[in-house]
Coordinates of C-alpha atoms in Angstrom, one line a residue:
M8 CA 6.6 -25.1 17.6
K9 CA 8.5 -24.6 14.0
A10 CA 8.4 -21.4 13.6
K11 CA 7.3 -19.6 10.4
T12 CA 9.0 -18.9 7.6
F13 CA 6.9 -16.9 5.3
I14 CA 4.2 -14.7 5.7
D15 CA 2.4 -13.5 2.0
Q16 CA -1.0 -11.9 3.8
V17 CA -0.8 -9.6 6.9
E18 CA -2.9 -7.3 9.3
V19 CA -0.8 -4.4 10.5
I20 CA -2.5 -1.3 13.1
V21 CA -0.4 1.3 11.9
R22 CA -1.2 4.9 14.2
S23 CA 0.6 8.0 12.8
G24 CA 1.4 10.7 15.4
K25 CA 0.1 13.4 17.6
G26 CA 0.1 16.6 16.3
G27 CA 2.1 18.8 19.4
D28 CA -0.2 21.7 21.3
G29 CA 0.3 25.0 21.5
S30 CA 1.6 27.4 23.5
M31 CA 0.0 29.7 25.8
S32 CA 2.9 31.6 27.5
F33 CA 4.0 35.3 28.0
R34 CA 7.0 37.1 28.2
R35 CA 8.5 37.8 31.2
E36 CA 11.9 40.2 31.9
A37 CA 13.0 42.8 33.8
L38 CA 12.8 46.2 32.9
V39 CA 10.3 44.9 29.4
E40 CA 7.4 46.1 30.8
F41 CA 4.1 44.5 28.9
G42 CA 5.9 42.0 26.9
G43 CA 2.9 40.4 24.7
P44 CA 2.3 36.8 24.6
D45 CA 5.6 34.4 23.1
G46 CA 4.0 31.4 23.5
G47 CA 5.2 29.0 20.5
D48 CA 3.4 26.3 18.6
G49 CA 3.1 22.2 18.4
G50 CA 5.5 20.2 16.8
R51 CA 3.6 18.0 14.1
G52 CA 3.4 14.0 14.4
G53 CA 5.2 11.2 12.6
D54 CA 4.1 9.8 9.3
V55 CA 3.9 6.4 9.3
V56 CA 5.2 5.3 5.3
F57 CA 5.7 2.0 4.0
K58 CA 8.9 2.0 1.8
A59 CA 9.5 -0.9 -0.4
S60 CA 12.7 -2.6 0.1
D61 CA 14.6 -5.3 -2.5
H62 CA 16.3 -7.0 0.6
I63 CA 13.3 -8.6 2.1
N64 CA 11.0 -11.0 0.7
S65 CA 8.3 -11.3 3.2
L66 CA 5.9 -10.1 5.5
L67 CA 7.1 -11.9 8.0
S68 CA 7.9 -9.1 10.7
L69 CA 4.8 -7.3 9.8
Y70 CA 3.0 -10.8 11.8
Y71 CA 4.8 -11.1 14.3
D72 CA 4.8 -7.3 15.6
P73 CA 2.0 -5.3 13.9
K74 CA 1.4 -2.6 15.6
C75 CA 3.3 0.2 14.2
F76 CA 3.0 3.7 15.7
A77 CA 4.8 6.8 14.6
Q78 CA 5.8 9.8 17.3
D79 CA 4.0 12.4 18.4
G80 CA 5.1 16.1 17.5
G81 CA 6.4 17.5 21.4
P82 CA 3.7 21.0 22.4
G83 CA 5.5 24.1 22.3
Q84 CA 6.5 26.7 25.1
G85 CA 7.1 29.7 25.9
Q86 CA 10.1 32.2 24.4
K87 CA 8.4 31.3 21.3
M88 CA 10.2 28.0 21.1
Y89 CA 8.2 25.8 18.5
G90 CA 7.8 22.1 19.7
K91 CA 9.8 18.9 18.1
R92 CA 8.4 17.8 14.9
G93 CA 8.0 13.8 15.3
K94 CA 9.8 11.1 13.9
D95 CA 8.7 9.4 11.1
L96 CA 8.2 5.5 11.1
V97 CA 9.6 3.7 8.0
V98 CA 8.7 0.4 7.4
P99 CA 10.0 -1.9 4.9
V100 CA 8.5 -3.9 3.0
P101 CA 9.1 -5.9 0.0
L102 CA 8.4 -5.9 -3.4
G103 CA 5.0 -5.9 -4.9
T104 CA 3.6 -5.3 -2.1
E105 CA -0.3 -4.4 -1.8
V106 CA -2.3 -2.5 1.1
Y107 CA -6.0 -2.5 1.9
D108 CA -8.0 -0.6 3.9
V109 CA -9.8 -3.2 6.4
D110 CA -13.5 -1.3 7.1
T111 CA -13.1 0.2 3.2
G112 CA -11.4 -2.5 1.4
L113 CA -10.2 0.0 -0.4
L114 CA -6.9 0.0 -2.4
V115 CA -4.2 2.3 -0.7
A116 CA -1.4 1.7 -2.2
D117 CA 0.7 -1.0 -4.4
I118 CA 4.0 -1.0 -4.0
V119 CA 6.5 -2.3 -6.8
E120 CA 9.4 0.1 -7.3
P121 CA 12.7 -0.5 -5.7
G122 CA 12.7 2.7 -3.1
Q123 CA 9.1 3.8 -3.9
T124 CA 7.0 4.8 -0.8
A125 CA 3.9 4.9 0.6
I126 CA 2.1 7.4 3.0
V127 CA -0.2 5.2 5.5
A128 CA -1.4 7.3 8.2
K129 CA -0.1 11.0 8.7
G130 CA 0.7 12.9 11.1
G131 CA -1.0 15.2 12.7
A132 CA -0.8 19.1 12.5
G133 CA 0.9 21.2 15.3
G134 CA -1.3 23.7 17.1
F135 CA -0.3 27.4 16.7
G136 CA 0.6 29.3 20.0
N137 CA -0.6 31.6 21.1
V138 CA 1.4 34.4 19.7
H139 CA -0.2 33.9 16.5
F140 CA -3.0 35.5 17.8
K141 CA -1.9 39.0 18.5
S142 CA -3.4 42.0 17.2
S143 CA -4.4 45.8 17.5
V144 CA -7.1 44.8 19.3
N145 CA -6.1 41.5 20.6
Q146 CA -2.4 42.4 22.8
A147 CA -2.4 40.1 25.4
P148 CA -4.3 36.4 24.0
T149 CA -4.9 33.7 25.4
E150 CA -5.9 31.3 22.6
H151 CA -4.3 28.6 21.6
T152 CA -4.8 25.8 19.4
P153 CA -4.6 21.7 20.4
G154 CA -2.9 19.8 17.9
G155 CA -4.5 17.4 15.1
A156 CA -5.2 13.9 16.2
A157 CA -3.5 11.1 15.1
E158 CA -4.7 8.9 12.2
E159 CA -5.3 5.7 13.1
R160 CA -6.3 2.5 10.7
R161 CA -6.3 -1.1 10.3
L162 CA -4.9 -2.1 6.9
R163 CA -4.3 -5.9 5.0
L164 CA -0.8 -5.8 3.4
E165 CA -0.7 -8.7 0.2
L166 CA 2.7 -9.3 -0.7
K167 CA 2.5 -10.5 -4.9
T168 CA 5.5 -11.4 -6.3
I169 CA 7.4 -9.9 -9.3
A170 CA 8.4 -11.8 -11.7
D171 CA 8.5 -11.4 -15.9
A172 CA 7.0 -15.5 -16.0
G173 CA 5.8 -17.9 -14.1
L174 CA 6.2 -22.1 -13.1
L175 CA 3.0 -23.7 -12.3
G176 CA 2.2 -27.3 -12.1
F177 CA 1.4 -30.2 -9.7
P178 CA 3.3 -31.3 -6.8
N179 CA 6.8 -33.1 -7.8
A180 CA 6.8 -31.6 -11.4
G181 CA 10.1 -30.2 -11.5
K182 CA 9.9 -26.7 -11.3
S183 CA 12.2 -26.5 -8.5
S184 CA 14.7 -28.1 -10.5
L185 CA 14.1 -26.5 -14.1
L186 CA 14.7 -22.3 -11.8
S187 CA 17.3 -24.5 -10.2
C188 CA 18.7 -25.3 -14.2
V189 CA 18.4 -21.9 -15.1
S190 CA 19.1 -19.5 -13.1
S191 CA 21.4 -19.5 -9.5
A192 CA 18.2 -20.0 -7.4
T193 CA 18.8 -23.0 -5.5
P194 CA 15.3 -23.9 -4.0
K195 CA 14.7 -26.7 -2.0
I196 CA 14.7 -30.5 -4.9
A197 CA 13.1 -33.7 -3.4
S198 CA 11.0 -36.6 -4.5
Y199 CA 8.4 -35.7 -2.0
P200 CA 4.8 -33.2 -2.8
F201 CA 5.1 -30.0 -1.8
T202 CA 8.6 -30.1 -1.7
T203 CA 8.1 -26.8 -2.4
L204 CA 6.2 -23.9 0.6
N205 CA 6.5 -20.6 -0.6
P206 CA 7.4 -18.7 -3.4
I207 CA 11.5 -18.5 -5.1
V208 CA 11.9 -16.3 -7.9
G209 CA 15.1 -16.5 -9.5
T210 CA 16.9 -14.7 -12.4
I211 CA 17.9 -15.9 -15.5
V212 CA 20.8 -14.0 -17.0
Y213 CA 21.3 -14.6 -21.0
P214 CA 24.4 -13.7 -23.1
D215 CA 23.9 -10.3 -23.8
Y216 CA 22.9 -9.5 -20.4
A217 CA 19.1 -9.5 -20.6
K218 CA 17.8 -10.4 -17.4
I219 CA 14.1 -12.9 -17.4
R220 CA 12.9 -12.9 -13.8
M221 CA 11.4 -16.6 -12.9
A222 CA 8.3 -17.6 -9.7
D223 CA 8.3 -20.8 -8.3
V224 CA 4.6 -21.4 -6.5
P225 CA 4.4 -24.7 -5.0
G226 CA 2.9 -26.8 -6.6
I227 CA -1.0 -26.9 -7.3
I228 CA -3.9 -29.6 -7.1
E229 CA -7.5 -30.3 -8.7
G230 CA -9.5 -27.7 -7.2
A231 CA -6.5 -24.9 -5.8
A232 CA -9.3 -21.9 -6.8
K233 CA -11.6 -23.5 -4.7
G234 CA -9.4 -23.7 -1.8
V235 CA -8.4 -27.2 -1.9
G236 CA -4.3 -27.6 -0.7
L237 CA -1.9 -24.7 -1.0
G238 CA -2.9 -23.4 -4.6
L239 CA -5.3 -20.6 -3.8
A240 CA -2.7 -19.2 -0.9
F241 CA -0.1 -18.7 -4.0
L242 CA -1.6 -17.8 -6.8
R243 CA -2.1 -14.0 -5.7
H244 CA 1.8 -14.8 -6.8
L245 CA 1.6 -15.9 -10.5
E246 CA -0.8 -12.4 -10.6
R247 CA 1.8 -9.9 -11.8
S248 CA 4.1 -12.5 -14.3
K249 CA 3.7 -11.6 -17.9
V250 CA 4.6 -15.1 -19.7
L251 CA 2.8 -18.3 -17.5
I252 CA 4.7 -21.8 -17.9
Y253 CA 3.0 -25.1 -17.9
V254 CA 5.8 -27.9 -16.6
I255 CA 4.2 -30.9 -17.1
D256 CA 6.2 -34.4 -16.2
M257 CA 6.2 -36.1 -18.6
A258 CA 6.5 -39.1 -16.6
G259 CA 3.5 -39.7 -14.9
T260 CA 5.3 -39.4 -11.2
D261 CA 3.3 -41.6 -9.0
N262 CA 0.6 -42.4 -11.6
R263 CA -0.1 -39.7 -13.2
E264 CA -2.1 -39.5 -16.5
P265 CA 0.7 -35.7 -18.4
W266 CA -2.6 -34.9 -20.3
K267 CA -4.8 -34.5 -17.5
D268 CA -2.9 -32.9 -15.7
Y269 CA -2.7 -29.4 -18.3
E270 CA -5.8 -30.3 -19.0
V271 CA -7.0 -29.7 -15.3
L272 CA -4.1 -26.7 -14.6
K273 CA -5.5 -24.8 -17.1
K274 CA -9.5 -25.3 -15.9
E275 CA -8.6 -24.0 -12.1
I276 CA -7.0 -20.8 -13.9
D277 CA -9.3 -20.2 -15.8
E278 CA -11.5 -20.2 -12.2
Y279 CA -8.8 -18.0 -10.8
S280 CA -8.9 -15.7 -12.7
V281 CA -9.6 -15.1 -16.9
E282 CA -7.8 -12.3 -16.6
L283 CA -4.8 -14.7 -15.5
A284 CA -6.0 -17.2 -18.3
E285 CA -5.6 -14.7 -21.2
R286 CA -2.4 -15.0 -21.1
P287 CA 1.2 -15.9 -23.5
Y288 CA 1.6 -18.9 -21.6
L289 CA 4.9 -22.2 -22.6
V290 CA 4.1 -25.5 -22.1
V291 CA 6.5 -27.4 -21.6
A292 CA 7.1 -31.2 -20.9
N293 CA 9.8 -32.2 -17.8
K294 CA 11.2 -35.3 -17.8
L295 CA 12.0 -37.0 -21.0
D296 CA 15.2 -38.5 -19.4
V297 CA 13.0 -41.0 -18.2
E298 CA 11.9 -44.3 -20.6
C299 CA 8.2 -43.5 -20.7
A300 CA 8.2 -39.9 -21.0
K301 CA 8.0 -40.8 -24.9
E302 CA 5.6 -42.4 -25.2
N303 CA 4.0 -39.8 -23.1
L304 CA 4.9 -37.0 -24.8
E305 CA 3.3 -39.0 -28.2
R306 CA -0.7 -39.5 -26.3
F307 CA -0.6 -35.4 -24.7
V308 CA -0.1 -34.5 -28.2
K309 CA -2.5 -36.7 -29.4
E310 CA -4.9 -35.7 -26.2
T311 CA -4.0 -32.0 -26.3
G312 CA -3.5 -30.5 -29.9
V313 CA -0.3 -28.7 -28.0
T314 CA 2.9 -29.2 -28.7
P315 CA 4.9 -28.6 -25.5
I316 CA 9.0 -27.3 -25.1
C317 CA 10.6 -31.5 -23.9
V318 CA 13.0 -31.1 -21.3
S319 CA 15.2 -33.0 -19.2
C320 CA 16.0 -30.5 -16.1
E321 CA 18.6 -34.1 -15.4
T322 CA 20.9 -34.0 -18.7
R323 CA 20.2 -30.1 -19.9
E324 CA 18.3 -31.3 -23.0
G325 CA 16.1 -28.8 -24.6
V326 CA 17.0 -26.0 -22.1
D327 CA 18.7 -23.4 -24.8
A328 CA 15.1 -23.6 -26.4
F329 CA 12.6 -23.4 -23.5
L330 CA 15.1 -20.3 -22.9
D331 CA 14.6 -18.6 -26.6
E332 CA 10.8 -19.5 -26.7
L333 CA 10.7 -17.5 -23.4
R334 CA 13.0 -14.5 -24.2
K335 CA 10.8 -14.0 -27.6
L336 CA 7.8 -13.7 -25.0
V337 CA 8.7 -11.7 -22.5
N338 CA 11.0 -9.4 -24.2
P339 CA 13.3 -8.1 -21.5
V340 CA 15.1 -4.7 -22.3
V341 CA 19.3 -4.9 -22.5
K342 CA 20.8 -2.2 -20.9
F343 CA 23.5 -1.8 -23.1
H344 CA 25.2 1.1 -23.8
H345 CA 23.1 4.2 -26.1
T346 CA 25.5 4.6 -28.6
H347 CA 24.9 0.7 -29.0
E348 CA 21.9 0.6 -31.1
V349 CA 21.0 -3.7 -31.1
A350 CA 22.7 -5.1 -29.2
P351 CA 26.7 -6.4 -30.3
D352 CA 26.9 -11.0 -31.4
I353 CA 29.3 -11.9 -28.5
S354 CA 30.6 -15.0 -30.8
E355 CA 32.1 -11.7 -32.8
M356 CA 34.3 -11.0 -30.6
P357 CA 37.7 -10.6 -31.6
D358 CA 40.1 -12.9 -28.8
T359 CA 40.7 -11.2 -25.6
T360 CA 43.4 -13.5 -23.6
G361 CA 46.7 -12.7 -25.0
E362 CA 48.8 -9.3 -22.9
E363 CA 46.7 -6.9 -25.3
I364 CA 42.9 -6.3 -25.1
P365 CA 42.1 -5.6 -29.0
E366 CA 40.9 -1.9 -29.7
E367 CA 37.3 -4.0 -31.3
A368 CA 36.2 -6.1 -28.5
L369 CA 35.2 -2.7 -26.1
K370 CA 33.0 -2.1 -28.5
F371 CA 32.2 -5.2 -26.3
A372 CA 32.2 -4.5 -23.3
T373 CA 28.3 -2.6 -22.5
F374 CA 29.1 -2.0 -19.8
L375 CA 31.8 1.0 -20.4
K376 CA 31.1 4.7 -21.3
F377 CA 33.6 6.2 -23.0
D378 CA 32.4 9.3 -23.2
A379 CA 34.5 13.0 -22.0
P380 CA 33.4 13.8 -18.6
K381 CA 31.1 17.1 -17.9
A382 CA 33.4 19.8 -17.0
K383 CA 32.3 21.4 -13.9
S384 CA 31.1 25.0 -13.9
H385 CA 33.5 27.0 -11.9
P386 CA 37.8 26.1 -11.3
S387 CA 36.6 26.8 -6.8
R388 CA 34.9 23.2 -6.9
G389 CA 37.0 20.6 -7.8
N390 CA 37.8 21.1 -11.7
I391 CA 41.2 20.8 -13.2
H392 CA 41.7 22.7 -16.7

């Protein structure tokens, strides 16, 4: 049986650690009369924590191991020895994971930032030992409390890919080709339908180091919003996209009509989510290197009233125009040094191929910091004055 390689929805059982019981003990030592109570407290139970990781992109590990149990706290002991605290269970999850309570349907956490953590099951508190119950009227207490109960719940995890732009189109529209053309992503490219079986994210890097994340989802077919094909299973990965990119096969592969494909795609998005349909979008006419594409383009504009961006991934024709339009909509943040109020024009950079780099060229090295290091407060901490 072929193993699964991508999972974007899974149910898990999480259970925190039980708190350790408090101890009931009395001090027993030679030549010490009326030693009194010395029972220690129990240790706190461990928490179950989901932590965002940008090194994984699937819920596959939780699919095969859906039980997440933290360690119980240790019991208290005599001589005022406190129980050991239970170890937290930290579960890495991909960025964009939504956590829902299965019983109530409420959103427990939305994990979108690298390193973000969410405690989904809190460990039980440790019980009190009898040392806490000593008083002037109760000098030999036997009271002690049990540890707090563990918290157990069933959770449903849904992965929604985090990307600035989402590609959508029919199978064989050329979405994977477009992604590989503008980024370093290496999706599988073939001529048969549903070559892409799971979302793939690539990063577009502009000359000034501005970045846009683009997601390619499996091909959508008519009726996807109602559960037909793979569309419904992966349309959720477009929900976080700022911009939608409709990729139309203008060559009419498999006897398709591009103008009808565009209308069907718009309809499916409208039926899936009104909010998603209202977001900014671009229409890309792909495969313009095929002979019949130009004839289909004229009819497409006439039928839909939309003038698309014409692109050929084979010859890279129109790719730069597409990247420029995409940047205008996404408006990515350029992370320059704080001294640069505006991004320097790379074309104005002086020649740096000689033996020495001109001083004027250093202002284009936005990754360098020219500020003097901050002086440390005291010479004893290794500061050299």
